[in-house]
XYZ file of C-alpha atoms in Angstrom:
457
model
C 34.099 43.381 -6.248
C 34.569 39.803 -5.060
C 31.464 37.788 -4.317
C 31.106 37.155 -0.546
C 31.861 33.596 0.504
C 29.101 31.284 1.658
C 28.955 30.815 5.422
C 28.815 27.303 6.910
C 28.080 26.425 10.540
C 29.784 23.252 11.836
C 28.369 21.701 15.022
C 30.430 18.829 16.481
C 31.988 18.161 19.896
C 35.002 16.325 18.410
C 37.844 18.767 17.567
C 39.325 16.367 14.984
C 36.034 16.175 13.048
C 35.630 19.964 13.169
C 39.166 20.392 11.816
C 38.560 17.966 8.917
C 35.316 19.740 8.021
C 36.905 23.195 8.241
C 39.802 22.156 5.975
C 37.533 20.451 3.445
C 35.095 23.363 3.253
C 37.921 25.895 3.204
C 39.303 24.233 0.071
C 35.841 24.742 -1.462
C 36.279 28.505 -0.854
C 33.714 28.501 1.964
C 33.926 30.280 5.322
C 33.147 28.299 8.475
C 32.240 28.892 12.093
C 32.156 26.111 14.655
C 30.177 25.145 17.735
C 30.761 22.214 20.083
C 27.212 21.942 21.442
C 23.577 22.955 20.866
C 23.697 26.083 23.006
C 26.678 27.530 21.117
C 25.043 26.617 17.792
C 21.793 28.423 18.665
C 23.697 31.597 19.614
C 25.731 31.563 16.401
C 22.601 31.074 14.288
C 21.046 34.148 15.876
C 24.205 36.254 15.439
C 25.230 35.301 11.875
C 23.586 34.489 8.556
C 24.517 30.982 7.445
C 23.952 29.219 4.117
C 24.271 25.696 5.546
C 24.515 23.969 8.914
C 26.435 20.683 9.337
C 25.689 19.044 12.679
C 26.706 15.831 14.373
C 23.878 13.725 15.756
C 25.329 13.186 19.245
C 26.146 16.369 21.157
C 26.931 16.951 24.870
C 23.688 18.816 25.582
C 21.285 17.035 23.200
C 21.177 15.691 19.661
C 21.241 16.969 16.102
C 17.531 16.386 15.571
C 16.775 19.003 18.244
C 18.869 21.501 16.266
C 17.129 20.508 13.023
C 13.731 21.210 14.613
C 14.939 24.514 16.078
C 16.185 25.658 12.658
C 12.995 24.459 10.927
C 10.990 26.568 13.381
C 13.146 29.721 13.457
C 15.042 29.645 10.127
C 13.128 27.346 7.742
C 15.221 28.323 4.695
C 18.529 27.284 6.269
C 19.399 23.750 5.082
C 20.783 21.340 7.696
C 22.847 18.234 6.960
C 23.215 15.712 9.779
C 26.305 13.575 10.442
C 25.241 10.105 11.618
C 26.994 6.957 12.779
C 27.802 4.467 10.013
C 24.911 2.136 9.211
C 22.447 3.869 11.532
C 19.697 4.364 8.966
C 16.974 4.759 11.613
C 18.684 7.888 12.931
C 19.236 9.224 9.411
C 15.573 8.699 8.508
C 14.476 10.377 11.762
C 16.626 13.403 10.868
C 15.113 13.604 7.379
C 11.597 13.379 8.815
C 12.438 16.255 11.181
C 13.381 18.393 8.175
C 17.095 17.755 7.587
C 18.259 18.502 4.050
C 20.396 15.346 3.882
C 22.769 13.211 5.943
C 26.350 11.967 5.724
C 27.707 8.953 7.615
C 30.865 8.526 9.684
C 33.597 7.790 8.775
C 33.180 10.795 6.518
C 33.317 10.253 2.764
C 34.617 13.630 1.618
C 33.170 13.245 -1.889
C 29.708 12.626 -0.403
C 30.203 15.623 1.867
C 31.171 17.900 -1.032
C 28.157 16.761 -3.073
C 25.799 17.485 -0.171
C 27.330 20.910 0.435
C 27.094 21.880 -3.253
C 23.479 20.707 -3.436
C 22.534 22.581 -0.249
C 24.086 25.805 -1.500
C 22.080 25.543 -4.725
C 18.808 25.425 -2.745
C 18.780 29.216 -2.566
C 18.383 29.346 -6.336
C 15.212 27.194 -6.303
C 12.640 30.006 -5.721
C 13.458 31.319 -9.236
C 11.306 28.472 -10.597
C 8.648 28.847 -7.933
C 5.944 30.070 -10.305
C 5.944 26.668 -11.977
C 4.126 25.236 -9.002
C 2.489 28.179 -7.247
C 0.340 29.445 -10.097
C -3.256 28.350 -10.069
C -4.072 30.098 -13.311
C -4.423 28.434 -16.690
C -1.020 28.211 -18.401
C 0.014 29.364 -21.819
C -0.458 26.736 -24.526
C 1.999 23.878 -24.191
C 3.101 24.565 -20.600
C 0.403 22.581 -18.831
C 2.755 19.692 -18.110
C 4.830 21.981 -15.869
C 1.942 23.259 -13.735
C -0.010 21.997 -10.758
C -3.254 23.705 -11.799
C -6.155 24.531 -9.541
C -7.382 26.958 -6.896
C -9.037 24.502 -4.500
C -7.837 24.144 -0.915
C -6.784 20.551 -1.686
C -4.422 21.508 -4.516
C -3.129 24.591 -2.673
C -2.029 22.251 0.134
C -0.241 19.987 -2.363
C 1.549 22.931 -3.983
C 2.778 24.212 -0.620
C 4.035 20.734 0.277
C 5.852 20.385 -3.061
C 7.664 23.686 -2.509
C 8.795 22.518 0.941
C 9.863 19.059 -0.249
C 11.838 20.536 -3.158
C 14.226 22.182 -0.692
C 15.378 18.891 0.837
C 16.833 15.596 -0.299
C 14.630 13.217 1.704
C 12.967 10.341 -0.177
C 9.315 11.149 -0.891
C 6.524 8.644 -1.402
C 3.765 10.104 -3.596
C 0.430 8.417 -2.957
C -2.743 8.767 -4.979
C -5.113 7.104 -7.400
C -4.245 6.450 -11.045
C -4.344 9.590 -13.172
C -4.077 12.132 -10.346
C -0.702 13.519 -11.483
C 1.860 11.725 -9.328
C 4.615 11.995 -11.943
C 3.831 15.699 -12.411
C 4.320 16.202 -8.662
C 7.618 14.298 -8.806
C 8.852 16.417 -11.722
C 7.978 19.621 -9.879
C 9.839 18.479 -6.742
C 12.868 17.858 -8.965
C 12.578 21.072 -11.018
C 12.163 23.327 -7.967
C 15.098 21.791 -6.114
C 18.901 21.951 -6.251
C 19.055 18.993 -8.684
C 17.029 20.785 -11.391
C 19.991 20.971 -13.784
C 20.611 17.221 -13.500
C 18.569 14.331 -14.989
C 15.040 13.414 -13.924
C 14.698 9.700 -14.740
C 11.188 8.195 -14.443
C 10.776 4.420 -14.533
C 7.614 2.318 -14.435
C 8.606 -0.575 -12.186
C 5.662 -2.658 -13.422
C 6.806 -2.459 -17.042
C 10.249 -4.094 -16.593
C 10.431 -7.908 -16.901
C 11.694 -9.430 -13.639
C 14.611 -11.139 -15.415
C 15.943 -7.784 -16.652
C 15.332 -5.669 -13.556
C 18.810 -5.857 -12.022
C 20.433 -4.973 -15.355
C 17.969 -2.110 -15.986
C 18.437 -0.585 -12.529
C 22.158 -1.164 -11.969
C 23.585 -1.726 -15.465
C 25.760 -4.593 -16.694
C 29.200 -5.403 -18.047
C 29.773 -6.786 -21.540
C 29.469 -10.585 -21.596
C 27.865 -10.813 -18.134
C 24.899 -12.691 -19.637
C 23.549 -13.772 -23.028
C 22.724 -10.645 -25.012
C 25.036 -8.335 -23.040
C 27.103 -7.325 -26.073
C 28.257 -3.992 -24.618
C 28.620 -2.324 -21.227
C 25.419 -0.580 -20.156
C 24.724 2.072 -17.528
C 21.632 1.408 -15.457
C 18.889 3.781 -14.362
C 20.726 4.726 -11.147
C 23.786 5.792 -13.126
C 21.609 7.640 -15.656
C 20.061 9.631 -12.785
C 23.421 10.333 -11.058
C 23.307 13.802 -9.535
C 19.582 14.054 -10.236
C 16.345 12.303 -9.341
C 15.145 8.735 -9.907
C 11.345 8.452 -9.914
C 10.147 4.910 -9.207
C 6.565 4.795 -10.445
C 4.389 1.812 -9.461
C 7.057 0.779 -6.954
C 4.513 -1.619 -5.428
C 4.983 -3.875 -8.470
C 8.618 -4.650 -7.631
C 9.236 -8.358 -6.804
C 10.637 -9.091 -3.341
C 13.989 -10.207 -4.776
C 14.484 -6.786 -6.369
C 13.267 -4.943 -3.280
C 16.255 -6.293 -1.308
C 18.743 -5.036 -3.921
C 17.002 -1.681 -4.224
C 17.111 -1.163 -0.454
C 20.850 -1.825 -0.391
C 21.496 0.567 -3.288
C 19.556 3.345 -1.520
C 21.271 2.804 1.839
C 24.813 2.395 0.499
C 24.434 5.074 -2.214
C 26.202 2.716 -4.601
C 25.337 0.046 -7.171
C 27.109 -2.960 -8.633
C 26.452 -3.571 -12.340
C 25.741 -7.186 -13.270
C 29.091 -8.874 -13.916
C 31.150 -6.113 -12.252
C 33.688 -6.781 -9.490
C 33.221 -3.484 -7.657
C 30.498 -1.013 -6.775
C 29.956 2.435 -8.298
C 29.038 5.415 -6.121
C 25.829 7.172 -7.176
C 24.239 10.375 -5.903
C 20.506 10.036 -6.533
C 17.393 11.400 -4.859
C 14.643 8.780 -4.747
C 10.996 9.684 -5.333
C 8.463 6.864 -5.572
C 4.762 6.392 -6.239
C 2.079 3.783 -6.692
C -1.709 3.705 -6.895
C -1.627 0.663 -4.578
C -1.731 0.816 -0.790
C 1.869 0.058 0.214
C 0.931 -0.296 3.871
C -1.486 -3.103 2.954
C 1.182 -4.761 0.782
C 3.571 -4.701 3.756
C 0.901 -6.330 5.953
C 0.399 -9.009 3.273
C 4.136 -9.723 3.083
C 4.336 -8.506 -0.534
C 6.465 -5.450 0.212
C 9.439 -5.254 2.552
C 8.783 -3.186 5.651
C 12.374 -1.857 5.780
C 12.153 -0.634 2.164
C 8.726 0.886 2.854
C 10.127 2.977 5.720
C 13.152 3.962 3.622
C 11.001 5.169 0.706
C 8.207 6.647 2.809
C 10.316 9.133 4.779
C 7.808 11.816 3.792
C 4.452 11.110 2.164
C 2.770 13.408 -0.338
C -0.896 12.624 -0.991
C -2.287 13.752 -4.348
C -6.074 14.246 -4.058
C -8.475 12.603 -6.527
C -10.364 14.862 -8.928
C -13.638 14.283 -7.051
C -12.094 16.078 -4.043
C -11.312 19.175 -6.132
C -14.383 19.501 -8.338
C -14.059 23.297 -8.396
C -10.783 22.912 -10.320
C -12.364 20.988 -13.216
C -13.307 24.019 -15.399
C -9.779 25.452 -15.106
C -8.209 22.066 -15.843
C -10.570 21.475 -18.758
C -9.714 24.845 -20.283
C -5.974 24.228 -20.013
C -6.258 20.685 -21.386
C -8.418 21.858 -24.314
C -5.797 24.439 -25.210
C -3.003 21.859 -25.055
C -4.922 19.232 -27.059
C -6.101 21.783 -29.642
C -2.542 22.971 -30.102
C -1.413 19.380 -30.697
C -4.195 18.947 -33.269
C -3.398 22.250 -34.979
C -6.827 23.749 -34.322
C -8.234 26.755 -32.483
C -9.384 25.836 -28.946
C -13.210 25.493 -28.832
C -15.263 27.058 -26.057
C -16.615 24.788 -23.304
C -20.363 25.468 -22.965
C -21.963 25.951 -19.562
C -23.838 22.651 -19.794
C -20.564 20.844 -20.690
C -18.725 22.380 -17.734
C -21.578 21.421 -15.401
C -21.639 17.889 -16.807
C -17.894 17.529 -16.160
C -18.327 18.683 -12.564
C -21.186 16.235 -11.961
C -19.258 13.288 -13.393
C -17.199 11.035 -11.105
C -13.834 10.655 -12.849
C -12.515 7.266 -11.730
C -9.436 7.890 -13.889
C -9.011 11.421 -12.517
C -7.144 14.042 -14.611
C -5.995 11.429 -17.126
C -9.617 10.420 -17.794
C -10.630 14.088 -18.027
C -7.966 14.592 -20.702
C -9.117 11.516 -22.641
C -12.734 12.702 -22.426
C -11.823 16.122 -23.819
C -9.659 14.629 -26.571
C -12.658 12.581 -27.741
C -14.945 15.613 -27.483
C -12.602 17.679 -29.668
C -13.045 15.207 -32.506
C -16.848 15.210 -32.124
C -17.544 18.922 -31.574
C -18.408 21.452 -34.295
C -15.033 23.167 -33.923
C -16.219 26.258 -32.055
C -17.695 24.819 -28.850
C -17.868 21.601 -26.833
C -21.329 20.670 -25.569
C -22.370 18.138 -22.946
C -23.411 15.793 -25.752
C -19.904 15.918 -27.271
C -18.442 14.695 -23.961
C -20.363 11.366 -24.155
C -20.110 10.833 -20.410
C -21.535 7.516 -19.239
C -23.518 8.195 -16.086
C -23.687 5.651 -13.304
C -26.433 3.036 -13.410
C -29.462 4.327 -11.497
C -32.756 2.813 -10.271
C -34.581 3.599 -13.518
C -32.174 1.340 -15.416
C -32.784 -1.449 -12.912
C -36.531 -1.005 -13.442
C -35.998 -1.340 -17.211
C -34.473 -4.784 -16.672
C -37.047 -5.859 -14.091
C -39.876 -4.608 -16.298
C -38.795 -6.876 -19.133
C -37.858 -4.098 -21.582
C -34.300 -5.471 -21.754
C -33.075 -8.993 -21.034
C -30.599 -9.539 -18.226
C -27.975 -10.808 -20.698
C -28.368 -7.700 -22.883
C -28.230 -5.460 -19.839
C -25.043 -7.115 -18.465
C -23.416 -7.007 -21.904
C -24.182 -3.286 -22.202
C -22.651 -2.550 -18.772
C -19.632 -4.750 -19.529
C -19.075 -3.016 -22.869
C -19.309 0.461 -21.295
C -16.908 -0.513 -18.487
C -14.315 -1.945 -20.882
C -14.572 1.034 -23.230
C -14.122 3.379 -20.272
C -11.013 1.450 -19.100
C -9.547 1.609 -22.612
C -10.239 5.343 -22.789
C -8.571 5.912 -19.402
C -5.456 4.014 -20.517
C -5.329 5.557 -24.001
C -6.245 2.216 -25.626
C -3.413 0.337 -23.901
C -4.948 -3.142 -23.507
C -2.368 -4.362 -20.975
C -2.978 -1.346 -18.731
C -6.759 -1.618 -19.223
C -6.722 -5.264 -18.124
C -4.783 -4.273 -15.013
C -7.257 -1.477 -14.272
C -10.177 -3.908 -14.648
C -8.506 -6.504 -12.446
C -8.499 -9.242 -15.116
C -5.776 -10.953 -17.147
C -4.759 -9.693 -20.587
C -6.022 -12.967 -22.080
C -9.438 -12.495 -20.425
C -9.698 -8.950 -21.769
C -8.741 -10.095 -25.277
C -11.494 -12.735 -25.145
C -14.088 -10.150 -24.038
C -13.005 -7.706 -26.773
C -13.507 -10.415 -29.398
C -16.847 -11.493 -27.902
C -18.174 -7.920 -27.772
C -16.704 -6.946 -31.142
C -14.692 -4.045 -29.686
C -11.764 -3.005 -31.861
């Protein structure tokens, strides 16, 4: 028996546009029905089951965003792609914010249209992977990297948002402190969506030298500059059809922000030394631990790029806002770390679990993992105690009294605090001195001097 054809609803008041869309989709072996206004579209949606809706933005009795909102309210699993006027990014962004799956600009690029249609029709397959994000239970050994663990209200909200965002193509800005799991959230959005079978390409924007950024992002042609001995595809091309995750996007210099904005808006890139642009189909996810809104106010981040990246914001809560999840996270991390070390996972004692929940993890889940990795090397092999965790508690009044009472000199006291702070920063960054210096807010040279002065290896 032949598989039934997918049903597409076309909403446009221009007969010529409807005809082009019907012919193009018909050649893709898809069945279409058409409406010339909002009222007709609403009736058809109630009478038939559609797999995709393509709607123009300007209609005789309203606009496409009204239809997007109606479908989001009544048929949330029906993807909607909006047709916008060329260059009108404000309208496109408004449609994405309202819940549109994607947009295509007039005059219609039929290749773009086909890509959007194929991606939208794959959305229905996404729930197969749903358990990767919805489970709050501890995973089997080795699968922790694919889970958003926890049973707190805060993490439940994040999981629900990830599932919703995975069904669209809108750019998502993932906000949160260092170590909260922003890249994990980005990977889940990718893996639960229609691009799951295509590349997920993460890039740390702060780790690329400014002189190489254009080449790294857009690629280059052989001989375009000293050292360009072969043609090279950039990160956009590597992520073609999939997802490009721009981590620490707040570190991009202004000169690169302009070029990035153009690449996102035009959906094309020009390799260094090339005469023409290359079309790319990439979903953009971005993140930073910095406050982008503040950077915009300070003139360090372009406002137009900010609004293009921050179509939808996903906030990842810090660990201190989901303390009840710490035992579950600790158990899963212990199992993963023990497996990597080739040992049987030790039991976390009650006093250790309580100590973890009392501790304020400035480095969030990443610091929790580093703490447990250290504890695994110190424990007796069968259980982890509070002592094995070696958690440095915050300075309290009794410590201040020790200094004031003359039991410890001020210099000794300050050196002890400085040493503990630096060691904590190194632990949070897995002994990466460059990252630790950044976390401490000092230069790499200053950190190197302090390490030598304090005798820290």
